[in-house]
Amino acid sequence: MSVPEVVPILHEPGYHTDTVGRCRGGQFFASVSYARPEGSSPFDDGAWYAVLHRFDDAGRHLGSRIEAAPGESGSEALKAAEERLREWLDALPEREFGDIAVAPFLVLVDGCPFGLVVERHGVDATEDDWAELYPDGLGFHAPWNGEYDT
């Protein structure tokens, strides 16, 4: 089954999709993510990023706010990214966490991909059958019910 125009994403409190929902003006997907530039080796240093993607009510990507966290150590940078994301979420007007449905999109920041990217994963697939959230590593697929694989 091919990727739908908008991909449902279930809100799961306390897990990977606990910071998705709606606010005045549309929908949002927020996360703190570790990312490395495309094509880099696993040994290359990446960074922790605060990530806030915004979508209209129909699920079309409106824009993304993505910032690398400052900090010398991993734990310092992670805490800084989490704090920045809390500030951004607190500033969303009429914010409510809940299920969303968004169209695939891609944004590159510091050479790192961020977005919901359509892919072909099935061994004998003849059409795109997967939507992968980068850099979080969440895979969405048929039956397109909002559940994902990590």
Tab-separated table of C-alpha atoms in Angstrom:
chain	number	residue	atom	x	y	z
A	1	MET	CA	0.000	0.000	0.000
A	2	SER	CA	1.497	3.331	-1.034
A	3	VAL	CA	2.158	6.234	1.312
A	4	PRO	CA	-0.949	8.405	1.791
A	5	GLU	CA	-0.900	12.156	1.104
A	6	VAL	CA	-1.007	12.774	4.856
A	7	VAL	CA	0.479	10.305	7.322
A	8	PRO	CA	-1.352	9.807	10.631
A	9	ILE	CA	0.813	10.046	13.754
A	10	LEU	CA	-0.616	8.913	17.098
A	11	HIS	CA	0.101	10.890	20.239
A	12	GLU	CA	1.805	8.559	22.745
A	13	PRO	CA	2.354	10.253	26.130
A	14	GLY	CA	5.764	9.448	27.588
A	15	TYR	CA	7.132	8.022	24.361
A	16	HIS	CA	8.513	9.209	20.988
A	17	THR	CA	5.375	11.078	19.943
A	18	ASP	CA	4.411	12.672	23.254
A	19	THR	CA	4.979	16.194	21.899
A	20	VAL	CA	2.681	16.191	18.863
A	21	GLY	CA	-0.643	17.943	18.617
A	22	ARG	CA	-2.601	20.972	17.531
A	23	CYS	CA	-2.460	24.654	18.271
A	24	ARG	CA	-3.987	27.795	16.848
A	25	GLY	CA	-3.083	27.765	13.169
A	26	GLY	CA	-2.606	24.040	12.705
A	27	GLN	CA	-0.564	21.103	13.915
A	28	PHE	CA	2.917	20.558	15.324
A	29	PHE	CA	5.512	17.824	15.802
A	30	ALA	CA	8.196	18.637	18.374
A	31	SER	CA	11.178	16.621	19.535
A	32	VAL	CA	14.708	16.694	20.824
A	33	SER	CA	16.846	14.774	18.368
A	34	TYR	CA	20.468	13.819	17.903
A	35	ALA	CA	21.567	14.306	14.312
A	36	ARG	CA	24.662	13.944	12.135
A	37	PRO	CA	25.179	15.376	8.655
A	38	GLU	CA	24.073	13.162	5.768
A	39	GLY	CA	26.854	10.871	4.618
A	40	SER	CA	28.884	11.205	7.809
A	41	SER	CA	30.229	8.145	9.568
A	42	PRO	CA	28.817	6.940	12.900
A	43	PHE	CA	32.058	8.147	14.460
A	44	ASP	CA	31.519	11.757	13.381
A	45	ASP	CA	30.222	14.080	16.035
A	46	GLY	CA	26.652	15.190	15.716
A	47	ALA	CA	24.619	17.519	17.881
A	48	TRP	CA	21.443	17.623	19.937
A	49	TYR	CA	18.720	19.707	18.301
A	50	ALA	CA	15.464	21.211	19.505
A	51	VAL	CA	12.976	20.640	16.682
A	52	LEU	CA	9.531	22.148	16.123
A	53	HIS	CA	7.784	21.420	12.829
A	54	ARG	CA	4.558	23.338	12.088
A	55	PHE	CA	1.775	22.281	9.700
A	56	ASP	CA	-1.541	23.755	8.641
A	57	ASP	CA	-4.810	22.004	9.493
A	58	ALA	CA	-4.579	19.956	6.273
A	59	GLY	CA	-1.090	18.689	7.240
A	60	ARG	CA	0.986	20.792	4.821
A	61	HIS	CA	4.396	21.787	6.187
A	62	LEU	CA	4.473	25.483	7.107
A	63	GLY	CA	7.988	25.643	8.490
A	64	SER	CA	10.409	24.297	11.047
A	65	ARG	CA	12.350	25.769	13.909
A	66	ILE	CA	15.490	23.701	14.399
A	67	GLU	CA	18.380	24.771	16.595
A	68	ALA	CA	21.506	22.955	17.701
A	69	ALA	CA	21.913	23.021	21.460
A	70	PRO	CA	24.948	24.631	23.016
A	71	GLY	CA	27.070	22.654	25.441
A	72	GLU	CA	30.356	20.883	25.540
A	73	SER	CA	29.140	17.551	26.885
A	74	GLY	CA	26.335	15.359	25.664
A	75	SER	CA	24.279	15.746	28.831
A	76	GLU	CA	24.676	19.547	28.886
A	77	ALA	CA	23.616	19.839	25.263
A	78	LEU	CA	20.697	17.450	25.749
A	79	LYS	CA	19.409	19.460	28.729
A	80	ALA	CA	19.765	22.709	26.787
A	81	ALA	CA	17.807	21.280	23.832
A	82	GLU	CA	15.057	19.998	26.146
A	83	GLU	CA	14.764	23.410	27.823
A	84	ARG	CA	14.615	25.236	24.500
A	85	LEU	CA	11.902	22.872	23.267
A	86	ARG	CA	9.850	23.397	26.461
A	87	GLU	CA	9.999	27.161	25.860
A	88	TRP	CA	8.828	26.765	22.264
A	89	LEU	CA	5.995	24.432	23.250
A	90	ASP	CA	4.872	26.765	26.048
A	91	ALA	CA	4.675	29.595	23.489
A	92	LEU	CA	2.311	27.726	21.133
A	93	PRO	CA	-1.118	29.367	21.375
A	94	GLU	CA	-3.977	27.067	22.418
A	95	ARG	CA	-1.656	24.048	22.423
A	96	GLU	CA	-3.226	20.617	22.879
A	97	PHE	CA	-1.303	17.380	22.608
A	98	GLY	CA	-2.994	14.763	20.453
A	99	ASP	CA	-2.974	12.809	17.192
A	100	ILE	CA	-1.928	14.559	13.987
A	101	ALA	CA	-1.736	13.794	10.261
A	102	VAL	CA	0.942	15.470	8.127
A	103	ALA	CA	2.279	15.392	4.586
A	104	PRO	CA	5.846	14.247	3.915
A	105	PHE	CA	8.483	17.014	3.935
A	106	LEU	CA	12.240	17.503	4.281
A	107	VAL	CA	14.378	20.270	5.796
A	108	LEU	CA	18.201	20.257	5.880
A	109	VAL	CA	19.965	21.990	8.783
A	110	ASP	CA	23.746	21.830	9.209
A	111	GLY	CA	23.733	19.096	6.561
A	112	CYS	CA	21.343	16.989	8.678
A	113	PRO	CA	17.964	15.829	7.340
A	114	PHE	CA	14.867	16.608	9.402
A	115	GLY	CA	11.435	15.569	8.174
A	116	LEU	CA	9.037	12.845	7.152
A	117	VAL	CA	10.577	11.223	4.084
A	118	VAL	CA	8.843	8.782	1.738
A	119	GLU	CA	10.856	5.623	1.092
A	120	ARG	CA	10.607	2.128	-0.353
A	121	HIS	CA	11.343	-0.556	2.261
A	122	GLY	CA	9.596	-3.733	1.184
A	123	VAL	CA	11.847	-6.361	-0.412
A	124	ASP	CA	9.550	-6.711	-3.413
A	125	ALA	CA	8.019	-3.244	-3.166
A	126	THR	CA	6.956	-1.705	-6.460
A	127	GLU	CA	5.889	1.585	-4.883
A	128	ASP	CA	6.893	3.763	-1.949
A	129	ASP	CA	5.579	1.987	1.142
A	130	TRP	CA	7.207	3.738	4.107
A	131	ALA	CA	7.523	7.205	5.659
A	132	GLU	CA	10.569	7.676	7.901
A	133	LEU	CA	10.831	10.530	10.389
A	134	TYR	CA	14.393	11.845	10.360
A	135	PRO	CA	16.526	11.978	12.407
A	136	ASP	CA	14.269	10.323	15.006
A	137	GLY	CA	14.141	6.981	13.194
A	138	LEU	CA	10.378	6.476	13.431
A	139	GLY	CA	8.955	4.457	10.550
A	140	PHE	CA	5.308	4.730	9.507
A	141	HIS	CA	3.715	2.156	7.212
A	142	ALA	CA	0.513	0.320	6.275
A	143	PRO	CA	-2.105	0.085	7.616
A	144	TRP	CA	-1.367	3.832	8.143
A	145	ASN	CA	-3.054	3.964	11.540
A	146	GLY	CA	-0.536	6.311	13.197
A	147	GLU	CA	1.552	3.602	14.827
A	148	TYR	CA	5.273	3.470	14.058
A	149	ASP	CA	8.339	1.245	14.281
A	150	THR	CA	11.615	2.340	15.848
